[in-house]
Coordinates of C-alpha atoms in Angstrom, one line a residue:
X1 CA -54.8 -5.3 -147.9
X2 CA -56.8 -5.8 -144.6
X3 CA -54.8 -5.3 -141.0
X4 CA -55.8 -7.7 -138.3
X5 CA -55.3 -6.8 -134.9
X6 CA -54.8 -9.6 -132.3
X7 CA -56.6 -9.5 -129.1
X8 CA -53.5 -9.8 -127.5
X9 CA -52.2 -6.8 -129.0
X10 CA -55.6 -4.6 -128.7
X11 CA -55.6 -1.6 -126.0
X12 CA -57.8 1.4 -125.3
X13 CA -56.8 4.5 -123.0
X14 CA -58.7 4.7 -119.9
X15 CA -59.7 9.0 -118.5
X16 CA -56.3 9.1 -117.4
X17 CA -54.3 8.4 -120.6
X18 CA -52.4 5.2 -119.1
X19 CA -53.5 2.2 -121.3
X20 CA -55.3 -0.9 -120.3
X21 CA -55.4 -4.2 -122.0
X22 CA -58.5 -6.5 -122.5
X23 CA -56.0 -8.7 -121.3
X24 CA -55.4 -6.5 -117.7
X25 CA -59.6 -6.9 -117.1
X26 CA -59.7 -10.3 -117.7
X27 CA -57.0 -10.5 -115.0
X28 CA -59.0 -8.3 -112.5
X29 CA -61.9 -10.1 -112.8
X30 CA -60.2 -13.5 -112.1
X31 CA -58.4 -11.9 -109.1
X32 CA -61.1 -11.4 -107.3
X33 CA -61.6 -12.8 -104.0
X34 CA -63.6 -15.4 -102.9
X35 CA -63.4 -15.2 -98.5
X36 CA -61.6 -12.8 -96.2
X37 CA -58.3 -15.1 -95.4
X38 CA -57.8 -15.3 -99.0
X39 CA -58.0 -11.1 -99.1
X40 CA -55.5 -11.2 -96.3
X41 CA -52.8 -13.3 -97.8
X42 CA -52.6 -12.1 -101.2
X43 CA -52.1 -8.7 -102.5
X44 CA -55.1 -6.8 -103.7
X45 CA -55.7 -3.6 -105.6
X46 CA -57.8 -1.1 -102.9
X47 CA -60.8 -1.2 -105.5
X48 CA -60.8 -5.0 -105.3
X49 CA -60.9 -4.7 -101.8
X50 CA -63.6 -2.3 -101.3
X51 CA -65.7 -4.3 -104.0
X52 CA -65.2 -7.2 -101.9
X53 CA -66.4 -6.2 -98.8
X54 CA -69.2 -4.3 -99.7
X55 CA -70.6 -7.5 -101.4
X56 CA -69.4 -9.6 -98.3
X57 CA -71.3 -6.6 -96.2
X58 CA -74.1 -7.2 -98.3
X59 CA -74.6 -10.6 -98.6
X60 CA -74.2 -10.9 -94.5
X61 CA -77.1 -8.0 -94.7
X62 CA -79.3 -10.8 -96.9
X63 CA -78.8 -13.3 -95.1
X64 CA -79.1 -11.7 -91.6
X65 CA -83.0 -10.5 -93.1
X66 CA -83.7 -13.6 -94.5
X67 CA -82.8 -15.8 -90.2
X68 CA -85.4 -12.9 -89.4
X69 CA -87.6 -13.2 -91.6
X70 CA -87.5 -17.0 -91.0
X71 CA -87.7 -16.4 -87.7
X72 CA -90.7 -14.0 -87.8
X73 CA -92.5 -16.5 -89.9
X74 CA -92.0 -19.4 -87.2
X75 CA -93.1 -17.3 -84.2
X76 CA -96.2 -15.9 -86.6
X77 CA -97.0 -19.9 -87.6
X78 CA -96.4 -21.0 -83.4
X79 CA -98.9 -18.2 -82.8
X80 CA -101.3 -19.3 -84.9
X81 CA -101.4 -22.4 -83.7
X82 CA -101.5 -21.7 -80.1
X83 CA -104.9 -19.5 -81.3
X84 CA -106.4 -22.3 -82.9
X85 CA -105.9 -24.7 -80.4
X86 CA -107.5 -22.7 -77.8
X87 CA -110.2 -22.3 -79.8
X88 CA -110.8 -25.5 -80.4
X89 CA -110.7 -26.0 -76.7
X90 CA -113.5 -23.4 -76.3
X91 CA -115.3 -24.7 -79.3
X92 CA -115.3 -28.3 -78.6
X93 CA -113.7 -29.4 -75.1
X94 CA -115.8 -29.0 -72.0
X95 CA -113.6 -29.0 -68.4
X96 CA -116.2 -28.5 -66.1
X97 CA -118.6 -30.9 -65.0
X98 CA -122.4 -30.5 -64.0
X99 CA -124.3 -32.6 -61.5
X100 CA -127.9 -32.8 -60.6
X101 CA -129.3 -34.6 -56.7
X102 CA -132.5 -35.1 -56.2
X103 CA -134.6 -37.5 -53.9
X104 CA -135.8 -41.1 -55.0
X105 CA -139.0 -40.4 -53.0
X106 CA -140.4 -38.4 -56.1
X107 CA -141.3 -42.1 -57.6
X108 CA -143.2 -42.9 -54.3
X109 CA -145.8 -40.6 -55.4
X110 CA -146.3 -42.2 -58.5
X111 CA -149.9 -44.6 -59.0
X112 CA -148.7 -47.0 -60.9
X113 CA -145.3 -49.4 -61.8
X114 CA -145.9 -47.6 -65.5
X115 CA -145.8 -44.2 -64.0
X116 CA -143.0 -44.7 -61.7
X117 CA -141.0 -45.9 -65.0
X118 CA -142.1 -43.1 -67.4
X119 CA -141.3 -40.5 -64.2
X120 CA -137.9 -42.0 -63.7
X121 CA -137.5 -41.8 -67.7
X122 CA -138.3 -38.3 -67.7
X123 CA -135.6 -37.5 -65.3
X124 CA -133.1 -39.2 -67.6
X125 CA -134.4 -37.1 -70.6
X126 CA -134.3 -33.9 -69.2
X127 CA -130.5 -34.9 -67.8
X128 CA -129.6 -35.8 -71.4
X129 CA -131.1 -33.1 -73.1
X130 CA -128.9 -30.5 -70.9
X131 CA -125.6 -32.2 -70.9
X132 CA -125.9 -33.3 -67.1
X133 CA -122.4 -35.3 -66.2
X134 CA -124.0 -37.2 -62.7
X135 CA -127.3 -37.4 -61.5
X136 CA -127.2 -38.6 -57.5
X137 CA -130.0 -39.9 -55.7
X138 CA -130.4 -38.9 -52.4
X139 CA -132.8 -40.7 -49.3
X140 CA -135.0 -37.6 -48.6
X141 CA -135.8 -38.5 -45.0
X142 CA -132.6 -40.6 -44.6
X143 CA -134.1 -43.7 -43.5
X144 CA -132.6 -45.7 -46.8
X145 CA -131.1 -49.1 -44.9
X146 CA -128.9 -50.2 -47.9
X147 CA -127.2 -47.8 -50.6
X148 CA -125.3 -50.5 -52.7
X149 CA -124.5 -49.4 -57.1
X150 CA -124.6 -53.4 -57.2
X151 CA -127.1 -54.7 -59.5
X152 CA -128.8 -57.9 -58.3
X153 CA -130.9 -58.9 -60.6
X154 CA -133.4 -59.8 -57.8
X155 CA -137.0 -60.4 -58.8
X156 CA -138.6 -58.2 -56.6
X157 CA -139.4 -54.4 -57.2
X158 CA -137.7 -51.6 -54.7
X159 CA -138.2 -48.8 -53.3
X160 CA -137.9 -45.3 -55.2
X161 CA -134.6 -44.6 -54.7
X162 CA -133.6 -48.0 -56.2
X163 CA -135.6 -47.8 -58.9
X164 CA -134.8 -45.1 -59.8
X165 CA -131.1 -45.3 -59.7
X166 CA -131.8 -49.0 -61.6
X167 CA -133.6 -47.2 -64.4
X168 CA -131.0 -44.6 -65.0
X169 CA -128.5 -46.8 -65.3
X170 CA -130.7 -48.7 -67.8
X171 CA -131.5 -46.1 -70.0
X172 CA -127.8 -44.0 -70.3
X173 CA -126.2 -47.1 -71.3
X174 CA -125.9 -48.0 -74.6
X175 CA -128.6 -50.5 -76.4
X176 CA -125.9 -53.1 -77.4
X177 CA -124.8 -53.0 -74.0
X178 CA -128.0 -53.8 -72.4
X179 CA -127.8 -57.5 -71.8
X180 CA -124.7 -57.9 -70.8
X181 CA -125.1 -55.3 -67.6
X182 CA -128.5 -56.2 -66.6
X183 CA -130.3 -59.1 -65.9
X184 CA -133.8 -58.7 -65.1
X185 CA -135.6 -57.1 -62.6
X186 CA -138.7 -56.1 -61.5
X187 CA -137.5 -52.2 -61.9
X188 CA -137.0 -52.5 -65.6
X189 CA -140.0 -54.2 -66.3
X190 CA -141.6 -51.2 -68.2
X191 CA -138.1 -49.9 -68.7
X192 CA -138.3 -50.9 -72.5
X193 CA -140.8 -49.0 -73.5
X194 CA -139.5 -45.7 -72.3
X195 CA -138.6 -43.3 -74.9
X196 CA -134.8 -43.3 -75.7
X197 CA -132.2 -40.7 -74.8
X198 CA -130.9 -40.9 -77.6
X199 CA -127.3 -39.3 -76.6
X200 CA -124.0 -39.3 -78.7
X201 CA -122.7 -42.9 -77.7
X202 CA -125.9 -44.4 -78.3
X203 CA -124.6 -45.2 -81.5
X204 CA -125.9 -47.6 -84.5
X205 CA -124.1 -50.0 -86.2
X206 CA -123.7 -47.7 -89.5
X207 CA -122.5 -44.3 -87.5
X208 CA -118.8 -43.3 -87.6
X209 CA -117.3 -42.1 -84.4
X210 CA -113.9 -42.2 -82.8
X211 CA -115.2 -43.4 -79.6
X212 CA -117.4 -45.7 -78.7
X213 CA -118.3 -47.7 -75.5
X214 CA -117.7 -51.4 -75.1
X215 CA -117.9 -54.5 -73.1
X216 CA -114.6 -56.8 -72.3
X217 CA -114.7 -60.4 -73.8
X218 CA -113.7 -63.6 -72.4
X219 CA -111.7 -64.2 -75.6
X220 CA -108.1 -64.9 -75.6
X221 CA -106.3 -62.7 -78.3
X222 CA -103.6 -65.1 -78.6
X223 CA -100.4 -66.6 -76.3
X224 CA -99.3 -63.7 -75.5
X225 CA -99.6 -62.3 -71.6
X226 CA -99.9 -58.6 -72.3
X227 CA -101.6 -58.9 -76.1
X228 CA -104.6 -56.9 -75.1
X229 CA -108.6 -58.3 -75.2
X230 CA -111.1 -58.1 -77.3
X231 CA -114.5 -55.9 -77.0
X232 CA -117.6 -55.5 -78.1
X233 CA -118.5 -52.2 -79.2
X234 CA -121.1 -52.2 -81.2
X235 CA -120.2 -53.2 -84.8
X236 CA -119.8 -56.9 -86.7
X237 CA -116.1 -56.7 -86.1
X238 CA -115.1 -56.7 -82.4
X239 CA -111.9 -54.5 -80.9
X240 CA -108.5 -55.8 -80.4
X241 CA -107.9 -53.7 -77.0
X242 CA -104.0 -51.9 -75.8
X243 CA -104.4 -53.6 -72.8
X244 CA -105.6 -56.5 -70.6
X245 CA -108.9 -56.1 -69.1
X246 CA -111.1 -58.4 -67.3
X247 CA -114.4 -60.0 -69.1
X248 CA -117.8 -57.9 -68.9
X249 CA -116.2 -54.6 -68.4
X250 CA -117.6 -51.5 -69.6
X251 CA -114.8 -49.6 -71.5
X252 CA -114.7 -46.7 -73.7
X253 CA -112.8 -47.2 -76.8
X254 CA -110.7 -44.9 -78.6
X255 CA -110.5 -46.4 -82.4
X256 CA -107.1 -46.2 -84.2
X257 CA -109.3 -47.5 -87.6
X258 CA -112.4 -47.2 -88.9
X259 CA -112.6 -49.1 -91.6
X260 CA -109.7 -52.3 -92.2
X261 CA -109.8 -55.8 -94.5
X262 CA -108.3 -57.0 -91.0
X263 CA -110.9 -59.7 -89.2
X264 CA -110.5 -56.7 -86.1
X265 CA -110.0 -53.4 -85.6
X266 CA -107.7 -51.7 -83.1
X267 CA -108.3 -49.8 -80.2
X268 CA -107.2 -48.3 -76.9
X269 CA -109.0 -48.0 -73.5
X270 CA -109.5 -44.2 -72.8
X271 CA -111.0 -43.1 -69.6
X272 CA -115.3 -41.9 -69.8
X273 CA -114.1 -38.2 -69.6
X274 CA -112.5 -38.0 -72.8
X275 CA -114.9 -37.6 -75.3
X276 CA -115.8 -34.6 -73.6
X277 CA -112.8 -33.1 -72.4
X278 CA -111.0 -33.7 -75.7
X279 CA -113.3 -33.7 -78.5
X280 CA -116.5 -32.1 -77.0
X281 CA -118.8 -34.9 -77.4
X282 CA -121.6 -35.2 -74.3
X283 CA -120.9 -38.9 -73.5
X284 CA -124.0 -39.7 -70.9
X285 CA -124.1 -39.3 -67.5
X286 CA -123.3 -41.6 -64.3
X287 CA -125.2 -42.7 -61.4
X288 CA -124.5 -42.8 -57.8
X289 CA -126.7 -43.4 -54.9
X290 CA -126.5 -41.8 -51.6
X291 CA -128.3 -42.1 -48.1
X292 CA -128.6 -38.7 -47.2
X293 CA -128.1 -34.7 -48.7
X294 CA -125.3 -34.3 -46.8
X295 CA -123.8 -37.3 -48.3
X296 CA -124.4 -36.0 -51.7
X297 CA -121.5 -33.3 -51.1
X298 CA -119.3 -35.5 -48.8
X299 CA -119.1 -38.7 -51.7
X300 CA -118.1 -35.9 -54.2
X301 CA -116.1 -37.9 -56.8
X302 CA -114.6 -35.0 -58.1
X303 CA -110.9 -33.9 -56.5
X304 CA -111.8 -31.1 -54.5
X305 CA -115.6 -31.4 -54.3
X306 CA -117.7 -29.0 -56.0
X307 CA -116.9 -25.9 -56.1
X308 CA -120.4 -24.3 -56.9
X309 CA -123.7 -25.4 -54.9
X310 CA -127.1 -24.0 -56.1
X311 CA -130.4 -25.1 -54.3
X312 CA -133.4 -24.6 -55.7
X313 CA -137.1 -23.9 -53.6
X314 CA -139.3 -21.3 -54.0
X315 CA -138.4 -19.1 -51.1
X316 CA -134.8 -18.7 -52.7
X317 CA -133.7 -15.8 -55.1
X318 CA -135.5 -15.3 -58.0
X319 CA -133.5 -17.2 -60.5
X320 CA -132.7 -14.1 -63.1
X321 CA -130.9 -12.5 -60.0
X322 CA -128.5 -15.0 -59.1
X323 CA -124.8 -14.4 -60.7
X324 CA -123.0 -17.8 -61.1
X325 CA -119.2 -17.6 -61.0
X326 CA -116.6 -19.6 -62.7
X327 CA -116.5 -23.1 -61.3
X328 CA -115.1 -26.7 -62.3
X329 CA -117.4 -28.9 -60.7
X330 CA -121.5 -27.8 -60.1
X331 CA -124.5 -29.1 -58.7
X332 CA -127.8 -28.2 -58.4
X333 CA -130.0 -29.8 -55.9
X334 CA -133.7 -30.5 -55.7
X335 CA -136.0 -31.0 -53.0
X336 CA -139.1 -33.9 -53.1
X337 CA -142.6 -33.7 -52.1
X338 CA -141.6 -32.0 -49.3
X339 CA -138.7 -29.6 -50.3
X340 CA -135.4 -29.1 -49.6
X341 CA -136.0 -28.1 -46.0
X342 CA -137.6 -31.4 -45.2
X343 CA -134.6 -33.1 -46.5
X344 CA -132.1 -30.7 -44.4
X345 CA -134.3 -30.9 -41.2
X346 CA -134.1 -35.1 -41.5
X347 CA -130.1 -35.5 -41.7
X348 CA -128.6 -35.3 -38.7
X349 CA -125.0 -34.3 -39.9
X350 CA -126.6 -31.0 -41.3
X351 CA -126.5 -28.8 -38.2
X352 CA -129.3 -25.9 -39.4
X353 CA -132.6 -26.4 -40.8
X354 CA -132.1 -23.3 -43.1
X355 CA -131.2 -25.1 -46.5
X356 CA -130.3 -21.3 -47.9
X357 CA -127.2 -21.5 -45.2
X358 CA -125.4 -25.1 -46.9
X359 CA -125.9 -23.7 -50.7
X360 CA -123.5 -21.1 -52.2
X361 CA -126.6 -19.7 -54.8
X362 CA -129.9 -20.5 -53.2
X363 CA -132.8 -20.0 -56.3
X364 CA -136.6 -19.6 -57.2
X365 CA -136.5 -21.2 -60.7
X366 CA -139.8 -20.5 -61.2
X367 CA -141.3 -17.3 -59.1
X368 CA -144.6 -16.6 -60.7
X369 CA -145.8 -20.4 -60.8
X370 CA -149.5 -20.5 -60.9
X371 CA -149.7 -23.8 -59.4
X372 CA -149.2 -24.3 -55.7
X373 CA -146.5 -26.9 -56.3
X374 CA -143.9 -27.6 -59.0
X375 CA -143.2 -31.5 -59.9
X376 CA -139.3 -32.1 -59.5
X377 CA -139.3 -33.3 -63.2
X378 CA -140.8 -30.5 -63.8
X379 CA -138.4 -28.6 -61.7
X380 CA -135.0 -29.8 -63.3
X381 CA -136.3 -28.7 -66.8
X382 CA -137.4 -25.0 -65.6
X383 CA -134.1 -25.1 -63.4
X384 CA -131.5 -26.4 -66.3
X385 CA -133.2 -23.8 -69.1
X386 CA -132.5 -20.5 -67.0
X387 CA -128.8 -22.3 -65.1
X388 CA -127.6 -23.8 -68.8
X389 CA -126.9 -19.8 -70.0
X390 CA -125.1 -19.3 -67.1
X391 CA -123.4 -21.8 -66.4
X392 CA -121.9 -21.6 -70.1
X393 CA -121.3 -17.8 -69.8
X394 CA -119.7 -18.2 -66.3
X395 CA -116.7 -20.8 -68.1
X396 CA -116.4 -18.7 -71.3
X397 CA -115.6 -15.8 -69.4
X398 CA -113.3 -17.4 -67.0
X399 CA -111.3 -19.1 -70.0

């Protein structure tokens, strides 16, 4: 005969000899509570209550290290960014600006229309070739009688100055671009056969970029007033612009698309400066024509002038010498046939003839020349290869 034993009825003695149920610890367990009103408002055995709060104690504890943990991990990530966007400011974005003067006169010397061309073209390539932002042209013995940027058209050659400035123009802007911002002119006659510059926003009808210059249509986009204009930029499908701008402007385009099924793509006007304060992309240099040297400084398009002046002749400092602090806006100057001196002696707003006395750095780019004289083209290559180092290390430190 077997003896069953209900659950009900089934009981074990605890260390103290009282007995406890299954029953009683099925009871306790369902007792316990679940948030602190609930502990205050019902009675509670004091082990209940101490279990309680020391898994309340430690679950505030968890979740306490995980905020911090969280919080640790956000300021770590917001770190890390803040790193890598300043070095991808160093790495790519340029701030500062470099400038170059020198006098028109050096095409005077030329013996030939071909010459003169190939010597203005060599300017341009040496500007190129060492990221120069603004070339000015300067009137060495300030006798220029007109200093107008317009482009005529005029079918009559000018003087050195003119050309020059005409042929610099011709050559920085893009090929695409060519016809529709100058007519002809005696100056540009040999113009075309000058070897390219071949800078970033010279760009080919296959090459990607995100910017690219352009020239305003006289093309309605549709009924709208403020619907935008279309550009040419370069490619078989023209730019719907962000905004209105006048026909035959020269724009710089940032592109939202590279590549759409639409008939256009989409773009918005950016100012020149972008591409290389943003992305780090040389985008060419501009042009700007001045009567005098002293003029050079006083016309500064840049707020606050520049801030760094080196001259260069060869009774200066040796070039290896000179320290070059941190600057936003440079320019190097160079003399003509006649140096700088000739230049400071002719403008009558200058009051000394010592050039060394108007220039915060006053160089020798070239101190053991074997020739008697160095050629300003020749001048501005010596000058931008031992400056370039310099002017790059003076920036990186001072970021």
């Amino acid at each position: 005969m077997s003896l069953t034993v209900s659950s009900e009825q089934h009981s074990v003695k605890n260390k103290k000899g009282n007995t406890t149920s299954k029953n009683d610890d099925e009871l306790s367990y369902k007792r316990t509570p679940v948030s602190v009103d609930e502990l205050k408002a019902k009675k509670f055995s004091n082990k209940e209550r101490k279990d309680f709060k020391r898994k309340w104690r430690e679950e505030k504890l968890l979740a306490q290290m995980e905020k911090n943990k969280k919080q640790r991990q956000e300021k770590e990530q917001q770190i890390k960014k803040e790193e890598e966007e300043k070095k991808m400011r160093e790495r790519c974005g340029r701030l500062y600006t470099v400038s170059i003067a020198l006098p028109g006169s050096i095409l005077d010397n030329a013996q030939s229309t071909e010459l003169r061309a190939y010597l203005a073209g060599q300017v341009a390539r040496a500007a190129a070739v060492f990221n120069v932002d603004e070339i000015v042209i300067f009137d060495e013995m300030n006798q220029s009688s007109q200093t107008t940027s317009d482009f005529s058209g005029l079918k009559k050659s000018g003087q050195g100055n003119k050309q020059l400035f005409h042929i610099l123009q011709y050559l920085e802007c893009p090929q695409y671009l060519r016809k529709s911002f100058f007519p002809y002119h005696q100056d540009l006659a040999h113009a075309g056969l000058l070897n390219p510059l071949d800078i970033p926003h010279h760009l080919r009808e296959s090459d990607v970029s995100e910017y690219r210059e352009g020239v305003t249509l006289k093309k309605p986009v549709s009924g709208k007033k403020d619907a935008g204009s279309y550009a040419n930029i370069g490619l078989k499908k023209e730019a719907i612009l962000n905004m209105n701008v006048p026909p035959g402007q020269r724009v710089t385009v940032k592109l939202l698309e590279q590549k759409t099924d639409k008939k256009n793509l989409r773009g918005e006007v950016v100012s020149p400066n972008e591409p290389r304060e943003v992305a780090g992309t040389y985008w060419g240099y501009v042009v700007r024509l001045v009567s005098c040297l002293s003029e050079v400084f006083t016309s500064c398009p840049y707020q606050g002038g520049y801030d760094l002046t080196v001259g260069t002749s060869e009774r200066g400092q040796d070039v290896n010498d000179a320290q070059i602090p941190s600057f936003k806006h440079a320019i190097i100057v160079f003399g003509g046939l006649k140096g700088l001196e000739a230049s400071v002696e002719a403008d009558c707003n200058i009051g000394t003839d010592d050039p060394s006395e108007i220039f915060q750095r006053y160089v020798n780019v070239c101190s053991r020349q074997g020739s008697r004289t160095i050629r300003t083209e020749e001048a501005i290559l010596i000058a931008m290869t031992a400056l370039s180092p310099k002017l790059t290390s003076a920036n990186a430190a001072s970021s």
